Amino acid sequence: MTDAHKYSIRPSNPAAHLFEVTVTVAKPDPDGQVFAIPAWIPGSYMIRDYARHVVAARAEADGVGIELKKLDKSQWRAAPTSYPITLTLEIHALDESVRGAHLDTTHAYFNGPCVFPAVVGQEDTDCALSIENADIDSAKKWRVATSMKTNGAEQYGFGQYIAGDYAELIDHPVEIGELSIGEFEAGGIPHVLAIRGNTRADMARLCHDFAHLCDYHMQMLGKPSDLDRYVFLLHAPGSGYGGLEHGWSTSLVCSRDSLPVRGDEGVSEEYRTLLGLVSHEYFHLWNVKRLKPAAFTPYDLTQEVYTELLWVFEGITSYYDDLALVRSGLIGSDGYLELLGQILTRIARGAGRKRQSVAESSFEAWTKFYKKDANAGNAIVSYYAKGALIALCLDLKLRLESDGKHSLDDVMRECWKRWGESGDGMPENGLELVCAETVDADLGDFFNASVRGTGELPVEALLREFGVDFHTRRAQSRADKGGKAAGDESLPAVWLGATLMAIADKPVFASLTNGGPAELAGVSPGDEFVALDGVRVNVGGSDSRIRRYKVGDVSTLTVFRGDDLLTFKLTWAEAPGDTCFLTINTDDSARNIRRSSWLKV
Ligand SMILES: [Zn+2]
């Protein structure tokens, strides 16, 4: 252990959002040691160039400063020396997302890729990390939550931690602050839930429900041999939503109000969404963190890495996240079918599914899915949502083809055994191969149409075989996410073919559907919607205004494009039936049996 790289991190100036990070290398490269900060973080496929937050860098050997040359946007080289080198970086941290690093006088949070430089050429060496506290009064009650193994530090304390190599060092996000901590066991190992934020959440209820969900996933895929503790880091501000998966932990953001308080019964829609997020990130512990595309073994964090398989790792995970809620009994079948109806709606409303396949969406994630613009709805498809529907179709297809003997569960277990536990990485054709082997049938047509092509998925026909009827209707309002039958109110006959957002309380066209009435009239994304037939429009009231028109009516639209006031003629067209919902049909007993076996209810 004497030659481990010695890292340290200290919130050196919380008010200025500055961390001081050091790394000492015992045996530097005799030609001049190179240090590199990653350009991206695994799980979020966009070049972020974290080195741009480094505000000062210096190196010393044997107590004397040595030359440190910047080689490119992310790398430095220290002058050759035979002494151990210490590199010191000052890093600005004001990104509160789960992908960033954030420091102020109330807490510190960081992801390894944002703050720890790699010792290039020695990435396999052990890494010792000293986590130090800020020297400010408000930090006196701070505790440390991370899945990194302690090496002398007390549980939740400052001090020494250890990681087996650089990849592991940067896969343990760290939250430091006044934390509420709950502990529970699942799959026979300890789990921790550390919450930042004044939430008044019912910690016992959260631990109970999370344990239930984690146990379900553990039963399905089995405990990975290198998993001996798991940590949920949860930040609960007034609003926000998101998560990022790691090998032994996850960072989550949800709104404070989505957390149940003591006395709450049942599962609110907001809490159901959080449980889905927890389920999603936990499933990633297998699917993408250990079973990953061969292209990711190992990750090249200096540049984009291309694979057509993100739909497998995000789509199948998105399928199992909600499915685990119903299978483990946290929600009922109706609740599950509502969630499925919402995914169907998201895909039905995006014309991009006719232009881009999920294989392409995966491959182009770096510049398209992660850099959505106003035309995204027309041009790209989500490999999460359509991937989840492909997973649904595959699951139902495998069950039908094998007369109920096999399912996607078996496929995932086999993929896990073949490429996950071994660490080999899944080849690009891996999933298709295992699906075909599982049911001894050629699924080439399905994969060509659904994965590599832009064909409509056979969801309706497949669900019917499981006693689930598929319905579509027009959207009720801007807030209508689908998943439910319409209420009593009549549905609007026409639509704008556009989404509106409020900027400084003014309605602005955010995106337009190709061929929709607004686009045909000449409206452009970014136009401020001033008036409809001479009457001012506001975002909140736009639904009730639109309800007053019939198909074929012609209106005058007034918009500001920059400083210019423009007037357009808009012909109202029939609103599409792109809102989906599902209902259970119990007429056929064979189909009822299939449904029970699928949903485990
Ligand atoms: Zn995910």
mmCIF file of N, CA and C in Angstrom, residues 267-386:
data_model
loop_
_atom_site.group_PDB
_atom_site.id
_atom_site.type_symbol
_atom_site.label_atom_id
_atom_site.label_comp_id
_atom_site.label_asym_id
_atom_site.label_seq_id
_atom_site.Cartn_x
_atom_site.Cartn_y
_atom_site.Cartn_z
ATOM 1 N N VAL A 267 -49.577 5.627 -1.818
ATOM 2 C CA VAL A 267 -48.446 6.101 -2.610
ATOM 3 C C VAL A 267 -48.941 7.227 -3.515
ATOM 4 N N SER A 268 -48.511 8.467 -3.223
ATOM 5 C CA SER A 268 -48.921 9.596 -4.064
ATOM 6 C C SER A 268 -48.246 9.482 -5.430
ATOM 7 N N GLU A 269 -48.759 10.240 -6.416
ATOM 8 C CA GLU A 269 -48.144 10.193 -7.750
ATOM 9 C C GLU A 269 -46.680 10.609 -7.686
ATOM 10 N N GLU A 270 -46.397 11.634 -6.851
ATOM 11 C CA GLU A 270 -45.024 12.140 -6.760
ATOM 12 C C GLU A 270 -44.107 11.093 -6.103
ATOM 13 N N TYR A 271 -44.630 10.432 -5.068
ATOM 14 C CA TYR A 271 -43.809 9.423 -4.390
ATOM 15 C C TYR A 271 -43.607 8.210 -5.308
ATOM 16 N N ARG A 272 -44.635 7.890 -6.094
ATOM 17 C CA ARG A 272 -44.511 6.789 -7.056
ATOM 18 C C ARG A 272 -43.390 7.103 -8.058
ATOM 19 N N THR A 273 -43.300 8.372 -8.465
ATOM 20 C CA THR A 273 -42.232 8.774 -9.391
ATOM 21 C C THR A 273 -40.863 8.601 -8.738
ATOM 22 N N LEU A 274 -40.758 8.972 -7.454
ATOM 23 C CA LEU A 274 -39.482 8.801 -6.754
ATOM 24 C C LEU A 274 -39.137 7.315 -6.625
ATOM 25 N N LEU A 275 -40.122 6.485 -6.273
ATOM 26 C CA LEU A 275 -39.853 5.045 -6.154
ATOM 27 C C LEU A 275 -39.381 4.485 -7.498
ATOM 28 N N GLY A 276 -39.970 4.987 -8.600
ATOM 29 C CA GLY A 276 -39.530 4.563 -9.933
ATOM 30 C C GLY A 276 -38.074 4.948 -10.182
ATOM 31 N N LEU A 277 -37.688 6.135 -9.719
ATOM 32 C CA LEU A 277 -36.305 6.611 -9.889
ATOM 33 C C LEU A 277 -35.338 5.745 -9.063
ATOM 34 N N VAL A 278 -35.731 5.462 -7.825
ATOM 35 C CA VAL A 278 -34.904 4.616 -6.954
ATOM 36 C C VAL A 278 -34.718 3.248 -7.596
ATOM 37 N N SER A 279 -35.827 2.700 -8.099
ATOM 38 C CA SER A 279 -35.809 1.389 -8.742
ATOM 39 C C SER A 279 -34.893 1.415 -9.969
ATOM 40 N N HIS A 280 -34.988 2.500 -10.746
ATOM 41 C CA HIS A 280 -34.194 2.653 -11.969
ATOM 42 C C HIS A 280 -32.696 2.648 -11.648
ATOM 43 N N GLU A 281 -32.295 3.511 -10.724
ATOM 44 C CA GLU A 281 -30.860 3.634 -10.448
ATOM 45 C C GLU A 281 -30.322 2.359 -9.795
ATOM 46 N N TYR A 282 -31.152 1.701 -8.998
ATOM 47 C CA TYR A 282 -30.695 0.470 -8.341
ATOM 48 C C TYR A 282 -30.519 -0.653 -9.362
ATOM 49 N N PHE A 283 -31.416 -0.731 -10.347
ATOM 50 C CA PHE A 283 -31.302 -1.752 -11.395
ATOM 51 C C PHE A 283 -30.009 -1.543 -12.196
ATOM 52 N N HIS A 284 -29.582 -0.285 -12.312
ATOM 53 C CA HIS A 284 -28.338 0.031 -13.018
ATOM 54 C C HIS A 284 -27.120 -0.595 -12.349
ATOM 55 N N LEU A 285 -27.243 -0.899 -11.062
ATOM 56 C CA LEU A 285 -26.131 -1.507 -10.345
ATOM 57 C C LEU A 285 -25.674 -2.770 -11.095
ATOM 58 N N TRP A 286 -26.650 -3.445 -11.730
ATOM 59 C CA TRP A 286 -26.307 -4.552 -12.625
ATOM 60 C C TRP A 286 -26.169 -4.022 -14.053
ATOM 61 N N ASN A 287 -27.304 -3.457 -14.571
ATOM 62 C CA ASN A 287 -27.410 -3.141 -15.989
ATOM 63 C C ASN A 287 -26.799 -1.769 -16.310
ATOM 64 N N VAL A 288 -25.555 -1.748 -16.646
ATOM 65 C CA VAL A 288 -24.711 -0.636 -17.114
ATOM 66 C C VAL A 288 -23.514 -0.394 -16.204
ATOM 67 N N LYS A 289 -23.636 -0.674 -14.886
ATOM 68 C CA LYS A 289 -22.458 -0.482 -14.050
ATOM 69 C C LYS A 289 -21.559 -1.722 -14.079
ATOM 70 N N ARG A 290 -22.167 -2.908 -14.125
ATOM 71 C CA ARG A 290 -21.338 -4.123 -14.183
ATOM 72 C C ARG A 290 -21.528 -4.863 -15.505
ATOM 73 N N LEU A 291 -22.791 -4.996 -15.940
ATOM 74 C CA LEU A 291 -23.061 -5.493 -17.302
ATOM 75 C C LEU A 291 -23.110 -4.245 -18.181
ATOM 76 N N LYS A 292 -22.097 -4.044 -19.026
ATOM 77 C CA LYS A 292 -22.031 -2.803 -19.804
ATOM 78 C C LYS A 292 -21.634 -3.110 -21.231
ATOM 79 N N PRO A 293 -21.829 -2.145 -22.139
ATOM 80 C CA PRO A 293 -21.387 -2.376 -23.516
ATOM 81 C C PRO A 293 -19.880 -2.659 -23.535
ATOM 82 N N ALA A 294 -19.447 -3.561 -24.412
ATOM 83 C CA ALA A 294 -18.012 -3.852 -24.516
ATOM 84 C C ALA A 294 -17.239 -2.557 -24.774
ATOM 85 N N ALA A 295 -17.880 -1.609 -25.476
ATOM 86 C CA ALA A 295 -17.218 -0.333 -25.782
ATOM 87 C C ALA A 295 -16.861 0.452 -24.513
ATOM 88 N N PHE A 296 -17.511 0.131 -23.389
ATOM 89 C CA PHE A 296 -17.262 0.858 -22.130
ATOM 90 C C PHE A 296 -16.268 0.129 -21.213
ATOM 91 N N THR A 297 -15.670 -0.958 -21.691
ATOM 92 C CA THR A 297 -14.743 -1.695 -20.817
ATOM 93 C C THR A 297 -13.321 -1.586 -21.355
ATOM 94 N N PRO A 298 -12.481 -0.720 -20.826
ATOM 95 C CA PRO A 298 -12.832 0.280 -19.810
ATOM 96 C C PRO A 298 -13.360 1.562 -20.478
ATOM 97 N N TYR A 299 -13.887 2.475 -19.646
ATOM 98 C CA TYR A 299 -14.338 3.771 -20.155
ATOM 99 C C TYR A 299 -13.143 4.584 -20.634
ATOM 100 N N ASP A 300 -13.262 5.212 -21.799
ATOM 101 C CA ASP A 300 -12.299 6.216 -22.213
ATOM 102 C C ASP A 300 -12.931 7.570 -21.884
ATOM 103 N N LEU A 301 -12.445 8.200 -20.819
ATOM 104 C CA LEU A 301 -13.091 9.436 -20.347
ATOM 105 C C LEU A 301 -12.509 10.683 -21.000
ATOM 106 N N THR A 302 -11.677 10.487 -22.045
ATOM 107 C CA THR A 302 -11.104 11.658 -22.715
ATOM 108 C C THR A 302 -11.958 12.116 -23.890
ATOM 109 N N GLN A 303 -12.847 11.238 -24.388
ATOM 110 C CA GLN A 303 -13.613 11.580 -25.597
ATOM 111 C C GLN A 303 -14.908 10.769 -25.657
ATOM 112 N N GLU A 304 -15.756 11.073 -26.642
ATOM 113 C CA GLU A 304 -16.995 10.336 -26.851
ATOM 114 C C GLU A 304 -16.683 8.852 -27.099
ATOM 115 N N VAL A 305 -17.529 7.980 -26.566
ATOM 116 C CA VAL A 305 -17.395 6.544 -26.827
ATOM 117 C C VAL A 305 -18.720 6.076 -27.420
ATOM 118 N N TYR A 306 -18.645 5.435 -28.575
ATOM 119 C CA TYR A 306 -19.870 5.151 -29.326
ATOM 120 C C TYR A 306 -20.354 3.712 -29.162
ATOM 121 N N THR A 307 -21.665 3.556 -28.960
ATOM 122 C CA THR A 307 -22.317 2.252 -28.904
ATOM 123 C C THR A 307 -23.760 2.429 -29.360
ATOM 124 N N GLU A 308 -24.297 1.380 -29.983
ATOM 125 C CA GLU A 308 -25.722 1.419 -30.355
ATOM 126 C C GLU A 308 -26.589 0.822 -29.254
ATOM 127 N N LEU A 309 -25.975 0.536 -28.113
ATOM 128 C CA LEU A 309 -26.681 -0.234 -27.079
ATOM 129 C C LEU A 309 -27.242 0.580 -25.923
ATOM 130 N N LEU A 310 -27.169 1.914 -25.956
ATOM 131 C CA LEU A 310 -27.691 2.649 -24.789
ATOM 132 C C LEU A 310 -29.154 2.305 -24.549
ATOM 133 N N TRP A 311 -29.892 1.978 -25.606
ATOM 134 C CA TRP A 311 -31.309 1.614 -25.415
ATOM 135 C C TRP A 311 -31.428 0.357 -24.547
ATOM 136 N N VAL A 312 -30.447 -0.552 -24.641
ATOM 137 C CA VAL A 312 -30.483 -1.762 -23.806
ATOM 138 C C VAL A 312 -30.284 -1.373 -22.347
ATOM 139 N N PHE A 313 -29.330 -0.458 -22.124
ATOM 140 C CA PHE A 313 -28.960 -0.159 -20.747
ATOM 141 C C PHE A 313 -29.881 0.872 -20.100
ATOM 142 N N GLU A 314 -30.433 1.780 -20.887
ATOM 143 C CA GLU A 314 -31.394 2.733 -20.316
ATOM 144 C C GLU A 314 -32.837 2.279 -20.554
ATOM 145 N N GLY A 315 -33.112 1.713 -21.733
ATOM 146 C CA GLY A 315 -34.487 1.309 -22.049
ATOM 147 C C GLY A 315 -34.936 0.117 -21.213
ATOM 148 N N ILE A 316 -34.108 -0.918 -21.161
ATOM 149 C CA ILE A 316 -34.498 -2.098 -20.366
ATOM 150 C C ILE A 316 -34.564 -1.716 -18.892
ATOM 151 N N THR A 317 -33.653 -0.837 -18.460
ATOM 152 C CA THR A 317 -33.707 -0.361 -17.068
ATOM 153 C C THR A 317 -35.006 0.419 -16.832
ATOM 154 N N SER A 318 -35.406 1.232 -17.811
ATOM 155 C CA SER A 318 -36.655 1.994 -17.666
ATOM 156 C C SER A 318 -37.875 1.065 -17.669
ATOM 157 N N TYR A 319 -37.779 -0.061 -18.352
ATOM 158 C CA TYR A 319 -38.872 -1.038 -18.325
ATOM 159 C C TYR A 319 -38.973 -1.677 -16.936
ATOM 160 N N TYR A 320 -37.837 -2.123 -16.418
ATOM 161 C CA TYR A 320 -37.874 -2.824 -15.123
ATOM 162 C C TYR A 320 -38.093 -1.885 -13.947
ATOM 163 N N ASP A 321 -37.817 -0.575 -14.100
ATOM 164 C CA ASP A 321 -37.964 0.281 -12.914
ATOM 165 C C ASP A 321 -39.424 0.300 -12.442
ATOM 166 N N ASP A 322 -40.354 0.563 -13.351
ATOM 167 C CA ASP A 322 -41.770 0.578 -12.951
ATOM 168 C C ASP A 322 -42.317 -0.835 -12.728
ATOM 169 N N LEU A 323 -41.850 -1.776 -13.553
ATOM 170 C CA LEU A 323 -42.345 -3.154 -13.413
ATOM 171 C C LEU A 323 -42.039 -3.697 -12.011
ATOM 172 N N ALA A 324 -40.867 -3.337 -11.483
ATOM 173 C CA ALA A 324 -40.504 -3.810 -10.142
ATOM 174 C C ALA A 324 -41.447 -3.243 -9.084
ATOM 175 N N LEU A 325 -42.025 -2.062 -9.341
ATOM 176 C CA LEU A 325 -42.946 -1.472 -8.358
ATOM 177 C C LEU A 325 -44.205 -2.328 -8.238
ATOM 178 N N VAL A 326 -44.728 -2.789 -9.375
ATOM 179 C CA VAL A 326 -45.943 -3.604 -9.309
ATOM 180 C C VAL A 326 -45.605 -5.021 -8.869
ATOM 181 N N ARG A 327 -44.501 -5.563 -9.377
ATOM 182 C CA ARG A 327 -44.157 -6.944 -9.012
ATOM 183 C C ARG A 327 -43.820 -7.077 -7.530
ATOM 184 N N SER A 328 -43.290 -6.018 -6.929
ATOM 185 C CA SER A 328 -42.948 -6.108 -5.507
ATOM 186 C C SER A 328 -44.115 -5.659 -4.631
ATOM 187 N N GLY A 329 -45.221 -5.259 -5.264
ATOM 188 C CA GLY A 329 -46.420 -4.942 -4.496
ATOM 189 C C GLY A 329 -46.497 -3.511 -3.987
ATOM 190 N N LEU A 330 -45.548 -2.645 -4.383
ATOM 191 C CA LEU A 330 -45.603 -1.261 -3.906
ATOM 192 C C LEU A 330 -46.729 -0.479 -4.583
ATOM 193 N N ILE A 331 -47.071 -0.859 -5.825
ATOM 194 C CA ILE A 331 -48.231 -0.260 -6.499
ATOM 195 C C ILE A 331 -49.062 -1.395 -7.095
ATOM 196 N N GLY A 332 -50.307 -1.094 -7.491
ATOM 197 C CA GLY A 332 -51.176 -2.101 -8.088
ATOM 198 C C GLY A 332 -51.047 -2.127 -9.601
ATOM 199 N N SER A 333 -51.744 -3.086 -10.258
ATOM 200 C CA SER A 333 -51.660 -3.190 -11.722
ATOM 201 C C SER A 333 -52.175 -1.927 -12.398
ATOM 202 N N ASP A 334 -53.243 -1.322 -11.841
ATOM 203 C CA ASP A 334 -53.783 -0.114 -12.478
ATOM 204 C C ASP A 334 -52.741 1.002 -12.495
ATOM 205 N N GLY A 335 -52.039 1.146 -11.371
ATOM 206 C CA GLY A 335 -50.995 2.170 -11.280
ATOM 207 C C GLY A 335 -49.892 1.895 -12.287
ATOM 208 N N TYR A 336 -49.540 0.612 -12.444
ATOM 209 C CA TYR A 336 -48.483 0.265 -13.393
ATOM 210 C C TYR A 336 -48.917 0.562 -14.829
ATOM 211 N N LEU A 337 -50.159 0.180 -15.153
ATOM 212 C CA LEU A 337 -50.633 0.407 -16.525
ATOM 213 C C LEU A 337 -50.744 1.906 -16.814
ATOM 214 N N GLU A 338 -51.022 2.685 -15.794
ATOM 215 C CA GLU A 338 -51.040 4.146 -15.986
ATOM 216 C C GLU A 338 -49.638 4.644 -16.378
ATOM 217 N N LEU A 339 -48.605 4.158 -15.667
ATOM 218 C CA LEU A 339 -47.232 4.566 -15.988
ATOM 219 C C LEU A 339 -46.843 4.132 -17.401
ATOM 220 N N LEU A 340 -47.253 2.909 -17.765
ATOM 221 C CA LEU A 340 -46.959 2.402 -19.109
ATOM 222 C C LEU A 340 -47.672 3.259 -20.163
ATOM 223 N N GLY A 341 -48.917 3.637 -19.864
ATOM 224 C CA GLY A 341 -49.680 4.502 -20.779
ATOM 225 C C GLY A 341 -48.998 5.844 -20.988
ATOM 226 N N GLN A 342 -48.327 6.327 -19.942
ATOM 227 C CA GLN A 342 -47.630 7.617 -20.074
ATOM 228 C C GLN A 342 -46.404 7.493 -20.988
ATOM 229 N N ILE A 343 -45.715 6.369 -20.898
ATOM 230 C CA ILE A 343 -44.555 6.161 -21.796
ATOM 231 C C ILE A 343 -45.048 6.027 -23.234
ATOM 232 N N LEU A 344 -46.134 5.265 -23.426
ATOM 233 C CA LEU A 344 -46.704 5.114 -24.774
ATOM 234 C C LEU A 344 -47.080 6.493 -25.341
ATOM 235 N N THR A 345 -47.622 7.340 -24.474
ATOM 236 C CA THR A 345 -48.021 8.683 -24.911
ATOM 237 C C THR A 345 -46.807 9.511 -25.332
ATOM 238 N N ARG A 346 -45.752 9.440 -24.518
ATOM 239 C CA ARG A 346 -44.538 10.218 -24.837
ATOM 240 C C ARG A 346 -44.011 9.852 -26.224
ATOM 241 N N ILE A 347 -44.011 8.553 -26.511
ATOM 242 C CA ILE A 347 -43.495 8.107 -27.812
ATOM 243 C C ILE A 347 -44.473 8.472 -28.929
ATOM 244 N N ALA A 348 -45.780 8.292 -28.690
ATOM 245 C CA ALA A 348 -46.777 8.583 -29.730
ATOM 246 C C ALA A 348 -46.740 10.054 -30.129
ATOM 247 N N ARG A 349 -46.414 10.934 -29.184
ATOM 248 C CA ARG A 349 -46.438 12.373 -29.472
ATOM 249 C C ARG A 349 -45.183 12.857 -30.191
ATOM 250 N N GLY A 350 -44.139 12.041 -30.244
ATOM 251 C CA GLY A 350 -42.902 12.495 -30.876
ATOM 252 C C GLY A 350 -42.773 11.948 -32.287
ATOM 253 N N ALA A 351 -42.816 12.836 -33.282
ATOM 254 C CA ALA A 351 -42.677 12.374 -34.668
ATOM 255 C C ALA A 351 -41.254 11.898 -34.931
ATOM 256 N N GLY A 352 -40.320 12.223 -34.047
ATOM 257 C CA GLY A 352 -38.925 11.809 -34.208
ATOM 258 C C GLY A 352 -38.764 10.301 -34.273
ATOM 259 N N ARG A 353 -39.735 9.551 -33.720
ATOM 260 C CA ARG A 353 -39.634 8.098 -33.770
ATOM 261 C C ARG A 353 -39.692 7.575 -35.201
ATOM 262 N N LYS A 354 -40.226 8.404 -36.129
ATOM 263 C CA LYS A 354 -40.295 7.978 -37.535
ATOM 264 C C LYS A 354 -39.019 8.324 -38.292
ATOM 265 N N ARG A 355 -38.123 9.094 -37.638
ATOM 266 C CA ARG A 355 -36.896 9.524 -38.310
ATOM 267 C C ARG A 355 -35.663 8.819 -37.778
ATOM 268 N N GLN A 356 -35.674 8.505 -36.473
ATOM 269 C CA GLN A 356 -34.457 7.991 -35.841
ATOM 270 C C GLN A 356 -34.768 6.684 -35.122
ATOM 271 N N SER A 357 -33.911 5.673 -35.290
ATOM 272 C CA SER A 357 -34.083 4.406 -34.572
ATOM 273 C C SER A 357 -33.445 4.533 -33.186
ATOM 274 N N VAL A 358 -33.739 3.585 -32.301
ATOM 275 C CA VAL A 358 -33.093 3.647 -30.972
ATOM 276 C C VAL A 358 -31.611 3.314 -31.062
ATOM 277 N N ALA A 359 -31.231 2.514 -32.070
ATOM 278 C CA ALA A 359 -29.793 2.242 -32.259
ATOM 279 C C ALA A 359 -29.090 3.547 -32.618
ATOM 280 N N GLU A 360 -29.699 4.325 -33.525
ATOM 281 C CA GLU A 360 -29.106 5.622 -33.901
ATOM 282 C C GLU A 360 -29.146 6.601 -32.730
ATOM 283 N N SER A 361 -30.264 6.611 -32.004
ATOM 284 C CA SER A 361 -30.399 7.518 -30.865
ATOM 285 C C SER A 361 -29.313 7.235 -29.831
ATOM 286 N N SER A 362 -29.011 5.941 -29.621
ATOM 287 C CA SER A 362 -27.940 5.552 -28.701
ATOM 288 C C SER A 362 -26.601 6.079 -29.205
ATOM 289 N N PHE A 363 -26.332 5.814 -30.479
ATOM 290 C CA PHE A 363 -25.043 6.151 -31.076
ATOM 291 C C PHE A 363 -24.815 7.667 -31.063
ATOM 292 N N GLU A 364 -25.887 8.411 -31.329
ATOM 293 C CA GLU A 364 -25.770 9.858 -31.459
ATOM 294 C C GLU A 364 -26.100 10.612 -30.165
ATOM 295 N N ALA A 365 -26.212 9.867 -29.051
ATOM 296 C CA ALA A 365 -26.641 10.473 -27.781
ATOM 297 C C ALA A 365 -25.833 11.718 -27.435
ATOM 298 N N TRP A 366 -24.534 11.663 -27.699
ATOM 299 C CA TRP A 366 -23.606 12.735 -27.309
ATOM 300 C C TRP A 366 -23.996 14.085 -27.883
ATOM 301 N N THR A 367 -24.501 14.084 -29.099
ATOM 302 C CA THR A 367 -24.789 15.364 -29.747
ATOM 303 C C THR A 367 -26.271 15.600 -29.998
ATOM 304 N N LYS A 368 -27.108 14.561 -29.791
ATOM 305 C CA LYS A 368 -28.533 14.779 -30.049
ATOM 306 C C LYS A 368 -29.367 14.658 -28.768
ATOM 307 N N PHE A 369 -29.452 13.439 -28.188
ATOM 308 C CA PHE A 369 -30.304 13.267 -27.002
ATOM 309 C C PHE A 369 -29.856 14.192 -25.864
ATOM 310 N N TYR A 370 -28.540 14.363 -25.713
ATOM 311 C CA TYR A 370 -28.027 15.207 -24.629
ATOM 312 C C TYR A 370 -27.931 16.682 -25.019
ATOM 313 N N LYS A 371 -28.225 16.992 -26.284
ATOM 314 C CA LYS A 371 -28.175 18.403 -26.703
ATOM 315 C C LYS A 371 -29.446 18.720 -27.477
ATOM 316 N N LYS A 372 -30.576 18.486 -26.829
ATOM 317 C CA LYS A 372 -31.851 18.675 -27.513
ATOM 318 C C LYS A 372 -32.070 20.153 -27.846
ATOM 319 N N ASP A 373 -32.617 20.386 -29.054
ATOM 320 C CA ASP A 373 -32.991 21.736 -29.426
ATOM 321 C C ASP A 373 -34.497 21.758 -29.699
ATOM 322 N N ALA A 374 -34.982 22.869 -30.241
ATOM 323 C CA ALA A 374 -36.424 23.028 -30.432
ATOM 324 C C ALA A 374 -36.983 21.996 -31.418
ATOM 325 N N ASN A 375 -36.122 21.438 -32.272
ATOM 326 C CA ASN A 375 -36.597 20.475 -33.269
ATOM 327 C C ASN A 375 -36.490 19.030 -32.793
ATOM 328 N N ALA A 376 -36.058 18.817 -31.543
ATOM 329 C CA ALA A 376 -35.790 17.459 -31.069
ATOM 330 C C ALA A 376 -37.001 16.537 -31.236
ATOM 331 N N GLY A 377 -38.190 17.043 -30.940
ATOM 332 C CA GLY A 377 -39.386 16.208 -31.030
ATOM 333 C C GLY A 377 -39.621 15.672 -32.433
ATOM 334 N N ASN A 378 -39.198 16.431 -33.442
ATOM 335 C CA ASN A 378 -39.376 16.003 -34.829
ATOM 336 C C ASN A 378 -38.241 15.116 -35.323
ATOM 337 N N ALA A 379 -37.092 15.186 -34.644
ATOM 338 C CA ALA A 379 -35.888 14.577 -35.209
ATOM 339 C C ALA A 379 -35.349 13.386 -34.446
ATOM 340 N N ILE A 380 -35.593 13.324 -33.138
ATOM 341 C CA ILE A 380 -34.971 12.230 -32.382
ATOM 342 C C ILE A 380 -35.989 11.494 -31.531
ATOM 343 N N VAL A 381 -35.613 10.262 -31.164
ATOM 344 C CA VAL A 381 -36.464 9.447 -30.307
ATOM 345 C C VAL A 381 -35.672 9.156 -29.033
ATOM 346 N N SER A 382 -36.370 9.070 -27.902
ATOM 347 C CA SER A 382 -35.704 8.778 -26.633
ATOM 348 C C SER A 382 -35.391 7.287 -26.555
ATOM 349 N N TYR A 383 -34.091 6.971 -26.370
ATOM 350 C CA TYR A 383 -33.751 5.546 -26.207
ATOM 351 C C TYR A 383 -34.187 5.042 -24.835
ATOM 352 N N TYR A 384 -34.539 5.945 -23.941
ATOM 353 C CA TYR A 384 -35.140 5.530 -22.663
ATOM 354 C C TYR A 384 -36.572 5.051 -22.909
ATOM 355 N N ALA A 385 -37.418 5.947 -23.432
ATOM 356 C CA ALA A 385 -38.849 5.635 -23.533
ATOM 357 C C ALA A 385 -39.113 4.568 -24.587
ATOM 358 N N LYS A 386 -38.561 4.749 -25.814
ATOM 359 C CA LYS A 386 -38.812 3.711 -26.819
ATOM 360 C C LYS A 386 -38.071 2.430 -26.437
#
